[in-house]
């Protein structure tokens, strides 16, 4: 026979685990120093510029 599970405890445990995962994601997303943010922004700008340089201009380009 299966184990008995208290649904209140199960719901609390899953909510706690979900909030821990969300907190970890937020720490990774927002928990950076100013220099890390500026470096990432500079890299994104440089990548965008390189991509724009390779764009073909003209009406006959498809």
JSON list of C-alpha atoms in Angstrom, two decimals:
[
{"chain": "A", "resi": 1, "resn": "UNK", "atom": "CA", "xyz": [0.00, 0.00, 0.00]},
{"chain": "A", "resi": 2, "resn": "UNK", "atom": "CA", "xyz": [1.22, 3.52, -0.74]},
{"chain": "A", "resi": 3, "resn": "UNK", "atom": "CA", "xyz": [2.55, 5.95, 1.80]},
{"chain": "A", "resi": 4, "resn": "UNK", "atom": "CA", "xyz": [0.19, 8.49, 3.29]},
{"chain": "A", "resi": 5, "resn": "UNK", "atom": "CA", "xyz": [1.00, 12.09, 2.45]},
{"chain": "A", "resi": 6, "resn": "UNK", "atom": "CA", "xyz": [-0.16, 15.15, 4.33]},
{"chain": "A", "resi": 7, "resn": "UNK", "atom": "CA", "xyz": [-1.29, 17.50, 1.56]},
{"chain": "A", "resi": 8, "resn": "UNK", "atom": "CA", "xyz": [-0.67, 20.65, 3.59]},
{"chain": "A", "resi": 9, "resn": "UNK", "atom": "CA", "xyz": [2.94, 19.65, 4.16]},
{"chain": "A", "resi": 10, "resn": "UNK", "atom": "CA", "xyz": [3.34, 18.61, 0.52]},
{"chain": "A", "resi": 11, "resn": "UNK", "atom": "CA", "xyz": [1.98, 21.96, -0.74]},
{"chain": "A", "resi": 12, "resn": "UNK", "atom": "CA", "xyz": [4.18, 23.90, 1.66]},
{"chain": "A", "resi": 13, "resn": "UNK", "atom": "CA", "xyz": [7.25, 21.91, 0.62]},
{"chain": "A", "resi": 14, "resn": "UNK", "atom": "CA", "xyz": [6.60, 22.43, -3.09]},
{"chain": "A", "resi": 15, "resn": "UNK", "atom": "CA", "xyz": [5.94, 26.15, -2.56]},
{"chain": "A", "resi": 16, "resn": "UNK", "atom": "CA", "xyz": [9.19, 26.44, -0.58]},
{"chain": "A", "resi": 17, "resn": "UNK", "atom": "CA", "xyz": [11.15, 24.65, -3.31]},
{"chain": "A", "resi": 18, "resn": "UNK", "atom": "CA", "xyz": [9.59, 26.82, -6.00]},
{"chain": "A", "resi": 19, "resn": "UNK", "atom": "CA", "xyz": [10.45, 30.00, -4.10]},
{"chain": "A", "resi": 20, "resn": "UNK", "atom": "CA", "xyz": [14.03, 28.78, -3.59]},
{"chain": "A", "resi": 21, "resn": "UNK", "atom": "CA", "xyz": [14.39, 28.21, -7.33]},
{"chain": "A", "resi": 22, "resn": "UNK", "atom": "CA", "xyz": [12.96, 31.64, -8.08]},
{"chain": "A", "resi": 23, "resn": "UNK", "atom": "CA", "xyz": [15.32, 33.24, -5.55]},
{"chain": "A", "resi": 24, "resn": "UNK", "atom": "CA", "xyz": [18.30, 31.48, -7.13]},
{"chain": "A", "resi": 25, "resn": "UNK", "atom": "CA", "xyz": [17.26, 32.73, -10.57]},
{"chain": "A", "resi": 26, "resn": "UNK", "atom": "CA", "xyz": [16.87, 36.28, -9.25]},
{"chain": "A", "resi": 27, "resn": "UNK", "atom": "CA", "xyz": [20.27, 36.14, -7.56]},
{"chain": "A", "resi": 28, "resn": "UNK", "atom": "CA", "xyz": [21.84, 35.08, -10.84]},
{"chain": "A", "resi": 29, "resn": "UNK", "atom": "CA", "xyz": [19.94, 37.73, -12.77]},
{"chain": "A", "resi": 30, "resn": "UNK", "atom": "CA", "xyz": [20.20, 40.74, -10.48]},
{"chain": "A", "resi": 31, "resn": "UNK", "atom": "CA", "xyz": [23.05, 39.90, -8.13]},
{"chain": "A", "resi": 32, "resn": "UNK", "atom": "CA", "xyz": [25.86, 41.25, -10.27]},
{"chain": "A", "resi": 33, "resn": "UNK", "atom": "CA", "xyz": [28.31, 44.04, -9.65]},
{"chain": "A", "resi": 34, "resn": "UNK", "atom": "CA", "xyz": [28.25, 47.22, -11.65]},
{"chain": "A", "resi": 35, "resn": "UNK", "atom": "CA", "xyz": [31.39, 46.23, -13.54]},
{"chain": "A", "resi": 36, "resn": "UNK", "atom": "CA", "xyz": [29.85, 42.89, -14.51]},
{"chain": "A", "resi": 37, "resn": "UNK", "atom": "CA", "xyz": [26.72, 44.63, -15.78]},
{"chain": "A", "resi": 38, "resn": "UNK", "atom": "CA", "xyz": [28.67, 47.18, -17.82]},
{"chain": "A", "resi": 39, "resn": "UNK", "atom": "CA", "xyz": [30.92, 44.47, -19.25]},
{"chain": "A", "resi": 40, "resn": "UNK", "atom": "CA", "xyz": [27.91, 42.42, -20.32]},
{"chain": "A", "resi": 41, "resn": "UNK", "atom": "CA", "xyz": [26.28, 45.52, -21.80]},
{"chain": "A", "resi": 42, "resn": "UNK", "atom": "CA", "xyz": [29.45, 46.36, -23.75]},
{"chain": "A", "resi": 43, "resn": "UNK", "atom": "CA", "xyz": [29.64, 42.81, -25.09]},
{"chain": "A", "resi": 44, "resn": "UNK", "atom": "CA", "xyz": [26.00, 42.94, -26.18]},
{"chain": "A", "resi": 45, "resn": "UNK", "atom": "CA", "xyz": [26.55, 46.30, -27.90]},
{"chain": "A", "resi": 46, "resn": "UNK", "atom": "CA", "xyz": [29.61, 44.97, -29.70]},
{"chain": "A", "resi": 47, "resn": "UNK", "atom": "CA", "xyz": [27.75, 41.86, -30.85]},
{"chain": "A", "resi": 48, "resn": "UNK", "atom": "CA", "xyz": [24.87, 44.00, -32.09]},
{"chain": "A", "resi": 49, "resn": "UNK", "atom": "CA", "xyz": [27.29, 46.25, -33.99]},
{"chain": "A", "resi": 50, "resn": "UNK", "atom": "CA", "xyz": [28.99, 43.28, -35.63]},
{"chain": "A", "resi": 51, "resn": "UNK", "atom": "CA", "xyz": [25.65, 41.86, -36.66]},
{"chain": "A", "resi": 52, "resn": "UNK", "atom": "CA", "xyz": [24.59, 45.21, -38.12]},
{"chain": "A", "resi": 53, "resn": "UNK", "atom": "CA", "xyz": [27.84, 45.42, -40.09]},
{"chain": "A", "resi": 54, "resn": "UNK", "atom": "CA", "xyz": [27.04, 42.14, -41.82]},
{"chain": "A", "resi": 55, "resn": "UNK", "atom": "CA", "xyz": [23.57, 43.22, -42.83]},
{"chain": "A", "resi": 56, "resn": "UNK", "atom": "CA", "xyz": [23.02, 43.58, -46.55]},
{"chain": "A", "resi": 57, "resn": "UNK", "atom": "CA", "xyz": [21.48, 46.89, -47.58]},
{"chain": "A", "resi": 58, "resn": "UNK", "atom": "CA", "xyz": [19.47, 47.28, -50.74]},
{"chain": "A", "resi": 59, "resn": "UNK", "atom": "CA", "xyz": [16.06, 46.51, -52.12]},
{"chain": "A", "resi": 60, "resn": "UNK", "atom": "CA", "xyz": [17.11, 43.45, -54.13]},
{"chain": "A", "resi": 61, "resn": "UNK", "atom": "CA", "xyz": [18.34, 41.62, -51.02]},
{"chain": "A", "resi": 62, "resn": "UNK", "atom": "CA", "xyz": [15.93, 39.04, -49.75]}
]
